[in-house]
CSV table of C-alpha atoms in Angstrom, one decimal:
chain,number,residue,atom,x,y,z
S,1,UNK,CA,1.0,66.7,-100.7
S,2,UNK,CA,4.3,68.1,-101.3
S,3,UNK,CA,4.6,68.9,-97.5
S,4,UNK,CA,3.9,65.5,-96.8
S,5,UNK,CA,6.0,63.9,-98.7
S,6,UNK,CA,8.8,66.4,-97.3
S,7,UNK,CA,7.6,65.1,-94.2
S,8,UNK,CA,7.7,61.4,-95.1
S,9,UNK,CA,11.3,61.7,-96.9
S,10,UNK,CA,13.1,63.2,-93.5
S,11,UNK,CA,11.6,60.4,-91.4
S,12,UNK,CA,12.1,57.4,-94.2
S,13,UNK,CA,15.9,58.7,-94.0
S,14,UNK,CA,15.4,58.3,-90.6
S,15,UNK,CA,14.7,54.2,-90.9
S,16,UNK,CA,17.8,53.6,-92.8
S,17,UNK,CA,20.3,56.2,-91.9
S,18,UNK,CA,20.2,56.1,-87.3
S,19,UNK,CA,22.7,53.6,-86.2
S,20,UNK,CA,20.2,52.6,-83.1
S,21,UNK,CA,17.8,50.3,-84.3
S,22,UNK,CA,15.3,51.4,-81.6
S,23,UNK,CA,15.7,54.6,-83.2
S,24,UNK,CA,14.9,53.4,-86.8
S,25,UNK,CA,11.9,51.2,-85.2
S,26,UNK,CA,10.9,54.7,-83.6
S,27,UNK,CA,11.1,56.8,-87.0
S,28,UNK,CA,9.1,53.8,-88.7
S,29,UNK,CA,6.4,54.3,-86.4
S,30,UNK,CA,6.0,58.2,-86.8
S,31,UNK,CA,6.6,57.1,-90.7
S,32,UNK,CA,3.7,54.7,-91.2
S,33,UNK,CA,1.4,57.5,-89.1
S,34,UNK,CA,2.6,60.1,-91.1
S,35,UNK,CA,1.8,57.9,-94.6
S,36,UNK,CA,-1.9,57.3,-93.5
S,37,UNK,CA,-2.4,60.7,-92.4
S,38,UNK,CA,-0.9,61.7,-95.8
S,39,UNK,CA,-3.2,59.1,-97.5
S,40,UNK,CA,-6.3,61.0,-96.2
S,41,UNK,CA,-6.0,64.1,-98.0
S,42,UNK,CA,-8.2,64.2,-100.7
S,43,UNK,CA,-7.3,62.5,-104.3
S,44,UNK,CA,-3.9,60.7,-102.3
S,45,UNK,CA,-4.5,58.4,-105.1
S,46,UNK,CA,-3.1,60.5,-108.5
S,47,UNK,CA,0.0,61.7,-105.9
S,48,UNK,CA,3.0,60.0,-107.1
S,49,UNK,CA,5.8,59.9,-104.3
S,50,UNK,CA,8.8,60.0,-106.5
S,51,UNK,CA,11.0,61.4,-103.6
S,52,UNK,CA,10.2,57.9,-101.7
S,53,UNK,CA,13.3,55.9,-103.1
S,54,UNK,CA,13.3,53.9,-99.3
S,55,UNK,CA,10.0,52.7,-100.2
S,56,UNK,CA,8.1,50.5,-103.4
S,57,UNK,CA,5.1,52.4,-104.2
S,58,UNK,CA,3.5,50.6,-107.4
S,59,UNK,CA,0.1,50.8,-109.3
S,60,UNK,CA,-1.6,47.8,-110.9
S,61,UNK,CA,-1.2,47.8,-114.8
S,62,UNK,CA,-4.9,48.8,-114.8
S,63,UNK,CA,-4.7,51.1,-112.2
S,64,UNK,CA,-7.3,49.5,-109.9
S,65,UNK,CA,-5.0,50.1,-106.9
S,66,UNK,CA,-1.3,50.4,-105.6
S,67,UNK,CA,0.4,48.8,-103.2
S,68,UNK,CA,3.2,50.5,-100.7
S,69,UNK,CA,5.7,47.9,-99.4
S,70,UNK,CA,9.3,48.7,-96.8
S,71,UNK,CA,11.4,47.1,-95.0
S,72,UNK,CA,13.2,48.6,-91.6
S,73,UNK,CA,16.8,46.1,-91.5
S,74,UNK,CA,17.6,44.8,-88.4
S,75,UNK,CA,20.9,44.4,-85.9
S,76,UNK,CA,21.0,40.5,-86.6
S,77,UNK,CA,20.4,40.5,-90.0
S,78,UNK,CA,16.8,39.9,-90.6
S,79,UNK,CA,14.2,42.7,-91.6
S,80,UNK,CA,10.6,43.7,-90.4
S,81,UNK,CA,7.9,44.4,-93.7
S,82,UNK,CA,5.3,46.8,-93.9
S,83,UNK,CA,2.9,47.2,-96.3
S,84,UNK,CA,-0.7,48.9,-97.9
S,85,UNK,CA,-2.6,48.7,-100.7
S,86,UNK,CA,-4.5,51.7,-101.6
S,87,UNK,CA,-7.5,51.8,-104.1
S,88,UNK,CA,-8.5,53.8,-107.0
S,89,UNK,CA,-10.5,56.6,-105.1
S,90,UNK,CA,-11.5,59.7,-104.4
S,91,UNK,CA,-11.5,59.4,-100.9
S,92,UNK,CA,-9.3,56.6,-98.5
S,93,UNK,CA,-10.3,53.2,-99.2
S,94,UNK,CA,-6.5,51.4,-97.6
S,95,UNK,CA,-5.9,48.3,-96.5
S,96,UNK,CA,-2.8,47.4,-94.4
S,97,UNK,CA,-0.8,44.8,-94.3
S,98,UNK,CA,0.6,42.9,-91.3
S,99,UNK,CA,4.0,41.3,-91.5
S,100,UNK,CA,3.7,37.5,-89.7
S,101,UNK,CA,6.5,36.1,-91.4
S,102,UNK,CA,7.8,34.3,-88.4
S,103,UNK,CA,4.1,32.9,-87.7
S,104,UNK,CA,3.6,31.1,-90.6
S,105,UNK,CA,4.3,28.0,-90.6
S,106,UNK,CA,5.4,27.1,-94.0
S,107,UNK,CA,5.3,29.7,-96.2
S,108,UNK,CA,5.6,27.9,-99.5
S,109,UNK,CA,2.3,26.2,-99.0
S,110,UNK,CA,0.1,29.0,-96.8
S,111,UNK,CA,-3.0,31.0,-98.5
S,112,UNK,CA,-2.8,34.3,-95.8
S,113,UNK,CA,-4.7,37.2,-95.4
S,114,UNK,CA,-3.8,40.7,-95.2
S,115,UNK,CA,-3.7,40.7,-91.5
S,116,UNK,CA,-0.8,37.3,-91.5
S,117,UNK,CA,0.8,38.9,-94.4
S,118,UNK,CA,4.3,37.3,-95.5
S,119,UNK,CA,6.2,40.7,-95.8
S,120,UNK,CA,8.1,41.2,-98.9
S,121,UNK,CA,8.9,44.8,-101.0
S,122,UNK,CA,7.3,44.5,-104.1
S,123,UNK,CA,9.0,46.2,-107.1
S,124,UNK,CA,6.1,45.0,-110.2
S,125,UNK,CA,2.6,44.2,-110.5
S,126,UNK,CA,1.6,41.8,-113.3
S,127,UNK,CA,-2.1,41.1,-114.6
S,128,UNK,CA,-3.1,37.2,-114.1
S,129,UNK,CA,-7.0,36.7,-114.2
S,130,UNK,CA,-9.5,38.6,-113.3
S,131,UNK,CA,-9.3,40.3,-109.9
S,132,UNK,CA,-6.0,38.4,-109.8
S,133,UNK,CA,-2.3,39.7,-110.1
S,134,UNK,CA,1.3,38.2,-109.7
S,135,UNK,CA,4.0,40.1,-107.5
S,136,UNK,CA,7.6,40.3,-107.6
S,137,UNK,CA,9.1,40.8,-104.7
S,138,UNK,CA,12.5,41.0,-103.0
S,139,UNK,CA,13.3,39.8,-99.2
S,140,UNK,CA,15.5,40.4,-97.0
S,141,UNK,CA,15.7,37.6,-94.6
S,142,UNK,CA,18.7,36.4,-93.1
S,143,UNK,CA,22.8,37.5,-92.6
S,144,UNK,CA,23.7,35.0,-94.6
S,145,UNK,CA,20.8,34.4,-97.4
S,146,UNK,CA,18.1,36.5,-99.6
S,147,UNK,CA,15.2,36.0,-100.8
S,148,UNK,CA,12.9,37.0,-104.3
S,149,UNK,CA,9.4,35.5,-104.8
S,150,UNK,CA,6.4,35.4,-107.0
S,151,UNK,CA,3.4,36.3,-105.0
S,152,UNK,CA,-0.1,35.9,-106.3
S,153,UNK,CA,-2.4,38.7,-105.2
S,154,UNK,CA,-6.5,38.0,-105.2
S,155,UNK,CA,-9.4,40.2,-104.4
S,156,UNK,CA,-12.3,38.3,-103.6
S,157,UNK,CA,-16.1,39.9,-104.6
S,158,UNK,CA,-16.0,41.5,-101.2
S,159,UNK,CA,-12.7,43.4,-101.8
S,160,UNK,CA,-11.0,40.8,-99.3
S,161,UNK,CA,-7.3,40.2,-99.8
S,162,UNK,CA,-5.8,36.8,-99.7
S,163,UNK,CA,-2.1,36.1,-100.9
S,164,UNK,CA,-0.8,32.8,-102.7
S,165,UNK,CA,-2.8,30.3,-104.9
S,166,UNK,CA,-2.2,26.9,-106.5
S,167,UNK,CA,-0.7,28.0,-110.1
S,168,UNK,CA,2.8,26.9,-110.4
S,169,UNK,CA,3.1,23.7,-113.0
S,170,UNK,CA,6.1,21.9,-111.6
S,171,UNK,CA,4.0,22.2,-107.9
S,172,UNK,CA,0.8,22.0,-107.2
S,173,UNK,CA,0.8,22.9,-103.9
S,174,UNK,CA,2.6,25.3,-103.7
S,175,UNK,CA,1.0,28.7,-102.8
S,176,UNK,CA,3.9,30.8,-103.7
S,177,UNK,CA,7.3,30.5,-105.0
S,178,UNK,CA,10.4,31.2,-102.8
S,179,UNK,CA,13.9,31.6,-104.5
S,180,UNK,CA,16.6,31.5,-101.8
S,181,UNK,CA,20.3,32.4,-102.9
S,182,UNK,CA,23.3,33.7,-101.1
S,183,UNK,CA,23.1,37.3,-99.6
S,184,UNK,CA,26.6,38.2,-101.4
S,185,UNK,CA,25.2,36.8,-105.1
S,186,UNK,CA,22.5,38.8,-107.0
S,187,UNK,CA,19.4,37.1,-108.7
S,188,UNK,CA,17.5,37.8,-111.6
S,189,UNK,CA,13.4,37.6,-110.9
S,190,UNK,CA,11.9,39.7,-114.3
S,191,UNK,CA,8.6,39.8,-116.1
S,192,UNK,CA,9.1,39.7,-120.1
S,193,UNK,CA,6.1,41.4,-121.5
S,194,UNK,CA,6.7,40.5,-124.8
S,195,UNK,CA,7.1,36.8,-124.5
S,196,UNK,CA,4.6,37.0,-121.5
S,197,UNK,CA,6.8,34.7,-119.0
S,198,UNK,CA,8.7,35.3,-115.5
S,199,UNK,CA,12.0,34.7,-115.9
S,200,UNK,CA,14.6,33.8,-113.3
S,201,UNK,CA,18.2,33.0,-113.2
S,202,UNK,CA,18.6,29.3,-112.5
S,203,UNK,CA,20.3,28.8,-109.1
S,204,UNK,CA,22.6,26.2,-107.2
S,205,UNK,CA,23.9,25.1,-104.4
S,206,UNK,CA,27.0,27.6,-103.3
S,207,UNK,CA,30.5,25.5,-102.9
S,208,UNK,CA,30.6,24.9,-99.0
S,209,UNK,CA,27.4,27.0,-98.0
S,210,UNK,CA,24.9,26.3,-96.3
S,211,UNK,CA,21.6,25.0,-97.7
S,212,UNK,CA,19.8,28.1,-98.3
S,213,UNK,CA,23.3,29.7,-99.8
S,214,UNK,CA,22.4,29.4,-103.6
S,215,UNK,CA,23.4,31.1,-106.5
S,216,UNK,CA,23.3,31.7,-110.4
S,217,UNK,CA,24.9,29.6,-112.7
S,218,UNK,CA,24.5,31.6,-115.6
S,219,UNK,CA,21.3,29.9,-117.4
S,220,UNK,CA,17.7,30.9,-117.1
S,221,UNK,CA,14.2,29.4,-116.3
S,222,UNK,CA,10.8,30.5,-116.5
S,223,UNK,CA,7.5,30.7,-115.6
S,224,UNK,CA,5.0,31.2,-119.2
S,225,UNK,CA,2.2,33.0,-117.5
S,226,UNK,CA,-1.0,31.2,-119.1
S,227,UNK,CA,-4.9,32.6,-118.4
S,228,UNK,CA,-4.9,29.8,-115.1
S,229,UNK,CA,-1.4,29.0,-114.5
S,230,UNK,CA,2.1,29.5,-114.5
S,231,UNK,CA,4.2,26.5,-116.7
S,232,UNK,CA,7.9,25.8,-116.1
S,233,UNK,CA,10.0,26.4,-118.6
S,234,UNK,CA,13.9,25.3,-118.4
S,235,UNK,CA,16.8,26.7,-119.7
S,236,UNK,CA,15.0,29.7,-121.4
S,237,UNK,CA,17.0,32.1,-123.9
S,238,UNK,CA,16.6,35.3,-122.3
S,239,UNK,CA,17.9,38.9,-123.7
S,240,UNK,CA,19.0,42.1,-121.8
S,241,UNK,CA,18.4,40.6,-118.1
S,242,UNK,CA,18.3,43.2,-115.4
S,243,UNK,CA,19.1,42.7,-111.8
């Protein structure tokens, strides 16, 4: 596994480091056939790829599964996702996922599948209900503007995967939530175990930008994460936030 990851680390340096951006698609490719071949060996599972910093590799709080997440950044500013989830096994048992970003049609309201997956890299996995899980994720998206979200995760009794589901108070329809700011400004998007909320910085229109140009204006909101849904909270006290 060591080899592998040797393997995987000159070709992730690859994605970031070549000027060409044919030649970072290129690397990508051999990268994700490289990962799944690495995947196959026996017990992939209990590897840990700490030489991976290009790449989110996270396990679920009950170690059910992990889920590997990328991006590969673009000329014009925008970024192409990839993505797996691997589960708790012995032998392979991995499910890709397919970045359609630009296919769906609004991504704020859309349940998708693995297959129409809207790409993100996820850097924690919290527990929800049963066979259910919130993500945190950060994307890349445009030269001028970011995005973080909250992604819910399901597993249906068939070990299908579908992403986004009505939980958010202060919307009922929405299927996932989408913070946009501006890509100079930084956002806060954290999970407080001990108070058992998300918690967000509380963003505004920038001076002059464009609509999807927000940023921070030093207070907080959250999301209290009940057994069934997620309830806005406003103006939250929060302590020791990190980026």
């Amino acid at each position: 596994m060591q080899v592998w990851q040797d393997s995987l680390l000159s070709l992730g340096q690859k994605i970031f480091d070549n000027r060409a951006e044919v030649e970072r698609i290129e690397s990508n490719f051999l990268f994700v056939k490289t990962l799944v071949s690495t995947l196959k060996e026996p017990n992939s599972y209990f590897f840990d790829f700490d030489k991976l910093k290009m790449i989110s590799a996270i396990r679920s709080p009950d170690d059910k599964f992990r889920v590997f997440s990328w991006n590969v950044p673009l000329h014009d500013g925008s970024y192409l996702y990839y993505g797996a989830i691997q589960h708790k096994s012995g032998t392979l048992k991995l499910i890709p996922l397919l970045d359609k970003t630009f296919e769906i049609k609004d991504v704020n309201r859309a349940v998708v599948r693995s297959d129409t997956w809207y790409g993100a890299q996820y850097y924690q996995i919290i527990p929800f209900k049963p066979n259910s899980y919130l993500l945190l994720g950060w994307k890349g998206h445009h030269m001028d503007y970011t995005y973080k979200l909250i992604e819910v995760l399901n597993f249906s009794p068939t070990g299908e995967v579908m992403f986004g589901a009505p939980v958010f108070s202060d919307d009922s329809s929405l299927m996932r939530k989408v913070f946009s700011y501006a890509r100079q400004a930084t956002m806060l998007l954290q999970y407080d175990p001990q108070n058992q909320r998300i918690e967000f910085d509380h963003l505004i229109p920038l001076q002059g930008g464009k609509p999807h140009q927000m940023v921070p204006d030093l207070t907080h909101d959250a999301y209290q994460i009940t057994p069934t849904q997620l309830i806005y909270k406003e103006y939250v006290v929060i302590l020791n936030p990190e980026n």
